[in-house]
Amino acid sequence: MKRSRKPAAVLPALLLTTALAGCAGGGGTGSNGTLTVFAAASLKSSFTEIAERFEAENPGITVTFSFAGSADLATQLSQGAPADVFASADAGTMAKVQEAGLVHGEPRDFATNTLAITVPPGNPAGIRSFADLGRPGTRLVACAPQVPCGAAAARVADSTGTVLSPVSEENSVTDVLGKVISGEADAGLVYVTDVRSAGTRVEGIPFPEASAAVNPYPAAVLAGSRNEAAAGRFLDLLAGPEGQEVLAADGFGPGPV
Amino acid sequence: MTGGHAGRQAYTGVPRWLYALAVLAALVVVLPLAAMVARVNWANFIPLVTSGPALAALGLSLRTAAASTALCIVLGVPLAVVLARGRFPLLGLLRAMVLLPLVLPPVVGGIALLYTFGRQGLLGGAIEVLGLQIAFSTTAVVLAQTFVALPFLVVSLEGALRTGGQRYEAVAATLGASPGTVFRRVTLPLVLPGLASGAVLSFARSLGEFGATLTFAGSLQGVTRTLPLEIYLQRETDPDAAVALSLVLVAVAIAVVALAYRRPGGKVRNQQASGERPTTAATPGGALT
């Protein structure tokens, strides 16, 4: 009888400590000296580099990132995730966040991204142009029309009159890229920056028709930010020559600022 | 229910604090589901779940899950029998390997399947020679589902075989039945409830398969985009549709689990010595039938 008491006391105590530890770990954002940036996954390498420069120019401020799909980040923000800056890979997602009243001031376009054809090394299917993607028997993988990269692909196909019949419509460019890297797909439609980041694992084929769907990247200071001044300076850095240089090196086009 | 133990039957020795924690545990599962149900847009529910893409996804899910379950039965029954009755070295290792998909993240299964059946995979060349194409096809969906669902059938059936014991099989064998006859006439009928619940669980697991399918099969309406993939895609643009379709999947899952855990006729076998070995050797060639 005595023995059975022990877990009775220990278990709730254990639960309580775990719960409290969880609370303590949760709400650390927005405190002085931290800038939390929610950014589209494609911005990871550029933003990591830009953040290093930002921290050098703003001593005492640490930049922390959450990189994910723009739509996922927007959902998290609308559910109350604390952040100072949101950088989206498409205007539509930013517009949703703005409509929800989460944006402070106006979003600014700081970069653009353009579609590119990507093929496995050696280009086994002999893809040369955008029209080749519509050839029967070509295993094309693209994004689903519901996501920004798929919407862009559909716009280009419409403007050129090419009928695309992908063997798979993925949720994200990284999924498309994966299918090309593994050699399952003959060709994929991704962004120029994705081809750049995949290095030698894929080949990129730029095509002139891509100009029909240039994708702007907007960034904004968030209404819930407790560090608006620093957030504004981060946006300035993005749009300034230093930020633009880093973004251009990763394949982004200049933002129409 | 023997007289001496009557007092013990009435005693329910569950301490009260255990109830509190049990309620907490139940809430961990029930609360998120309730929260999701609360978000359902009931006004548009019917149009949302009967849209073209939704019906295509549901139909594909049901067809592929049925095919995977059939494949699990064909492959899983022999495997479960060998694991429960076989005697050879490395049996334990084989069992551990077969149960691996239960604990592996499905995406890992998808990658493994890709390197097996993919274009540049282990069997890719042979498959291409045969003029077949697995990646991006419905076959790939079925393979992914079978990979993750097979352990459920094997575990259920192996458990039924072990608790069933071998007494009746031994008796049949002493009466002259061949191993094949014993298997068909005695073993299978005895474990049928276990096989049925294993099959239902495999079906449920196949229906919920997501990670391996996304990695290995791709996502195309009517071909590879099953209901979970459709939900994942709709979530990007139309959360209402995603929630409505999630509810459909939850309803199907509840029905399936209820079916699997229904006690058929309240039959409870209670063998005194389930580990009993056949003491008499079977007489080969003897005719029982």
PDB file of N, CA and C in Angstrom, chain B residues 105-138:
ATOM      1  N   PRO B 105      10.016   6.471 -39.876  1.00  0.00           N
ATOM      2  CA  PRO B 105       9.235   7.563 -40.463  1.00  0.00           C
ATOM      3  C   PRO B 105       8.898   7.175 -41.908  1.00  0.00           C
ATOM      4  N   PRO B 106       7.636   7.363 -42.331  1.00  0.00           N
ATOM      5  CA  PRO B 106       7.244   6.937 -43.677  1.00  0.00           C
ATOM      6  C   PRO B 106       8.116   7.517 -44.785  1.00  0.00           C
ATOM      7  N   VAL B 107       8.628   8.729 -44.579  1.00  0.00           N
ATOM      8  CA  VAL B 107       9.442   9.329 -45.631  1.00  0.00           C
ATOM      9  C   VAL B 107      10.694   8.484 -45.880  1.00  0.00           C
ATOM     10  N   VAL B 108      11.203   7.849 -44.814  1.00  0.00           N
ATOM     11  CA  VAL B 108      12.352   6.964 -44.968  1.00  0.00           C
ATOM     12  C   VAL B 108      11.959   5.757 -45.827  1.00  0.00           C
ATOM     13  N   GLY B 109      10.746   5.238 -45.588  1.00  0.00           N
ATOM     14  CA  GLY B 109      10.234   4.156 -46.419  1.00  0.00           C
ATOM     15  C   GLY B 109      10.162   4.576 -47.880  1.00  0.00           C
ATOM     16  N   GLY B 110       9.715   5.814 -48.102  1.00  0.00           N
ATOM     17  CA  GLY B 110       9.608   6.332 -49.462  1.00  0.00           C
ATOM     18  C   GLY B 110      10.957   6.379 -50.149  1.00  0.00           C
ATOM     19  N   ILE B 111      11.965   6.841 -49.414  1.00  0.00           N
ATOM     20  CA  ILE B 111      13.312   6.925 -49.985  1.00  0.00           C
ATOM     21  C   ILE B 111      13.832   5.522 -50.293  1.00  0.00           C
ATOM     22  N   ALA B 112      13.587   4.580 -49.360  1.00  0.00           N
ATOM     23  CA  ALA B 112      14.039   3.201 -49.568  1.00  0.00           C
ATOM     24  C   ALA B 112      13.366   2.600 -50.800  1.00  0.00           C
ATOM     25  N   LEU B 113      12.070   2.836 -50.958  1.00  0.00           N
ATOM     26  CA  LEU B 113      11.344   2.312 -52.121  1.00  0.00           C
ATOM     27  C   LEU B 113      11.873   2.936 -53.410  1.00  0.00           C
ATOM     28  N   LEU B 114      12.203   4.234 -53.335  1.00  0.00           N
ATOM     29  CA  LEU B 114      12.723   4.941 -54.503  1.00  0.00           C
ATOM     30  C   LEU B 114      14.013   4.283 -54.977  1.00  0.00           C
ATOM     31  N   TYR B 115      14.872   3.912 -54.030  1.00  0.00           N
ATOM     32  CA  TYR B 115      16.147   3.310 -54.405  1.00  0.00           C
ATOM     33  C   TYR B 115      16.013   1.830 -54.734  1.00  0.00           C
ATOM     34  N   THR B 116      14.787   1.298 -54.579  1.00  0.00           N
ATOM     35  CA  THR B 116      14.549  -0.085 -54.979  1.00  0.00           C
ATOM     36  C   THR B 116      13.866  -0.137 -56.340  1.00  0.00           C
ATOM     37  N   PHE B 117      12.743   0.582 -56.447  1.00  0.00           N
ATOM     38  CA  PHE B 117      11.913   0.475 -57.647  1.00  0.00           C
ATOM     39  C   PHE B 117      12.056   1.678 -58.576  1.00  0.00           C
ATOM     40  N   GLY B 118      12.784   2.700 -58.150  1.00  0.00           N
ATOM     41  CA  GLY B 118      12.950   3.901 -58.969  1.00  0.00           C
ATOM     42  C   GLY B 118      13.752   3.599 -60.222  1.00  0.00           C
ATOM     43  N   ARG B 119      13.791   4.593 -61.114  1.00  0.00           N
ATOM     44  CA  ARG B 119      14.483   4.438 -62.391  1.00  0.00           C
ATOM     45  C   ARG B 119      15.928   4.009 -62.203  1.00  0.00           C
ATOM     46  N   GLN B 120      16.586   4.648 -61.217  1.00  0.00           N
ATOM     47  CA  GLN B 120      17.990   4.319 -60.997  1.00  0.00           C
ATOM     48  C   GLN B 120      18.148   3.433 -59.773  1.00  0.00           C
ATOM     49  N   GLY B 121      17.050   2.781 -59.388  1.00  0.00           N
ATOM     50  CA  GLY B 121      17.068   1.950 -58.197  1.00  0.00           C
ATOM     51  C   GLY B 121      17.607   0.555 -58.480  1.00  0.00           C
ATOM     52  N   LEU B 122      17.625  -0.248 -57.408  1.00  0.00           N
ATOM     53  CA  LEU B 122      18.166  -1.603 -57.453  1.00  0.00           C
ATOM     54  C   LEU B 122      17.497  -2.431 -58.546  1.00  0.00           C
ATOM     55  N   LEU B 123      16.167  -2.378 -58.621  1.00  0.00           N
ATOM     56  CA  LEU B 123      15.427  -3.172 -59.595  1.00  0.00           C
ATOM     57  C   LEU B 123      14.976  -2.322 -60.783  1.00  0.00           C
ATOM     58  N   GLY B 124      15.425  -1.051 -60.791  1.00  0.00           N
ATOM     59  CA  GLY B 124      14.960  -0.119 -61.820  1.00  0.00           C
ATOM     60  C   GLY B 124      15.246  -0.621 -63.231  1.00  0.00           C
ATOM     61  N   GLY B 125      16.465  -1.103 -63.447  1.00  0.00           N
ATOM     62  CA  GLY B 125      16.847  -1.579 -64.779  1.00  0.00           C
ATOM     63  C   GLY B 125      15.968  -2.723 -65.230  1.00  0.00           C
ATOM     64  N   ALA B 126      15.797  -3.711 -64.339  1.00  0.00           N
ATOM     65  CA  ALA B 126      14.986  -4.889 -64.672  1.00  0.00           C
ATOM     66  C   ALA B 126      13.550  -4.480 -64.985  1.00  0.00           C
ATOM     67  N   ILE B 127      13.032  -3.526 -64.216  1.00  0.00           N
ATOM     68  CA  ILE B 127      11.652  -3.087 -64.415  1.00  0.00           C
ATOM     69  C   ILE B 127      11.499  -2.396 -65.762  1.00  0.00           C
ATOM     70  N   GLU B 128      12.512  -1.587 -66.113  1.00  0.00           N
ATOM     71  CA  GLU B 128      12.471  -0.869 -67.390  1.00  0.00           C
ATOM     72  C   GLU B 128      12.540  -1.858 -68.556  1.00  0.00           C
ATOM     73  N   VAL B 129      13.344  -2.917 -68.400  1.00  0.00           N
ATOM     74  CA  VAL B 129      13.452  -3.952 -69.437  1.00  0.00           C
ATOM     75  C   VAL B 129      12.091  -4.595 -69.673  1.00  0.00           C
ATOM     76  N   LEU B 130      11.348  -4.806 -68.598  1.00  0.00           N
ATOM     77  CA  LEU B 130      10.019  -5.414 -68.707  1.00  0.00           C
ATOM     78  C   LEU B 130       8.992  -4.438 -69.275  1.00  0.00           C
ATOM     79  N   GLY B 131       9.436  -3.204 -69.525  1.00  0.00           N
ATOM     80  CA  GLY B 131       8.529  -2.210 -70.091  1.00  0.00           C
ATOM     81  C   GLY B 131       7.571  -1.624 -69.070  1.00  0.00           C
ATOM     82  N   LEU B 132       7.894  -1.810 -67.802  1.00  0.00           N
ATOM     83  CA  LEU B 132       7.013  -1.283 -66.762  1.00  0.00           C
ATOM     84  C   LEU B 132       7.553   0.041 -66.239  1.00  0.00           C
ATOM     85  N   GLN B 133       6.670   0.836 -65.683  1.00  0.00           N
ATOM     86  CA  GLN B 133       7.106   2.059 -65.039  1.00  0.00           C
ATOM     87  C   GLN B 133       6.368   2.172 -63.717  1.00  0.00           C
ATOM     88  N   ILE B 134       7.134   2.217 -62.631  1.00  0.00           N
ATOM     89  CA  ILE B 134       6.487   2.208 -61.318  1.00  0.00           C
ATOM     90  C   ILE B 134       6.370   3.605 -60.736  1.00  0.00           C
ATOM     91  N   ALA B 135       7.463   4.378 -60.801  1.00  0.00           N
ATOM     92  CA  ALA B 135       7.406   5.721 -60.225  1.00  0.00           C
ATOM     93  C   ALA B 135       6.300   6.530 -60.897  1.00  0.00           C
ATOM     94  N   PHE B 136       5.622   7.366 -60.145  1.00  0.00           N
ATOM     95  CA  PHE B 136       4.528   8.224 -60.613  1.00  0.00           C
ATOM     96  C   PHE B 136       3.312   7.429 -61.075  1.00  0.00           C
ATOM     97  N   SER B 137       3.206   6.156 -60.728  1.00  0.00           N
ATOM     98  CA  SER B 137       2.030   5.383 -61.129  1.00  0.00           C
ATOM     99  C   SER B 137       1.265   4.940 -59.886  1.00  0.00           C
ATOM    100  N   THR B 138       0.024   4.471 -60.111  1.00  0.00           N
ATOM    101  CA  THR B 138      -0.785   3.992 -58.998  1.00  0.00           C
ATOM    102  C   THR B 138      -0.125   2.779 -58.332  1.00  0.00           C
TER     103      THR B 138
END
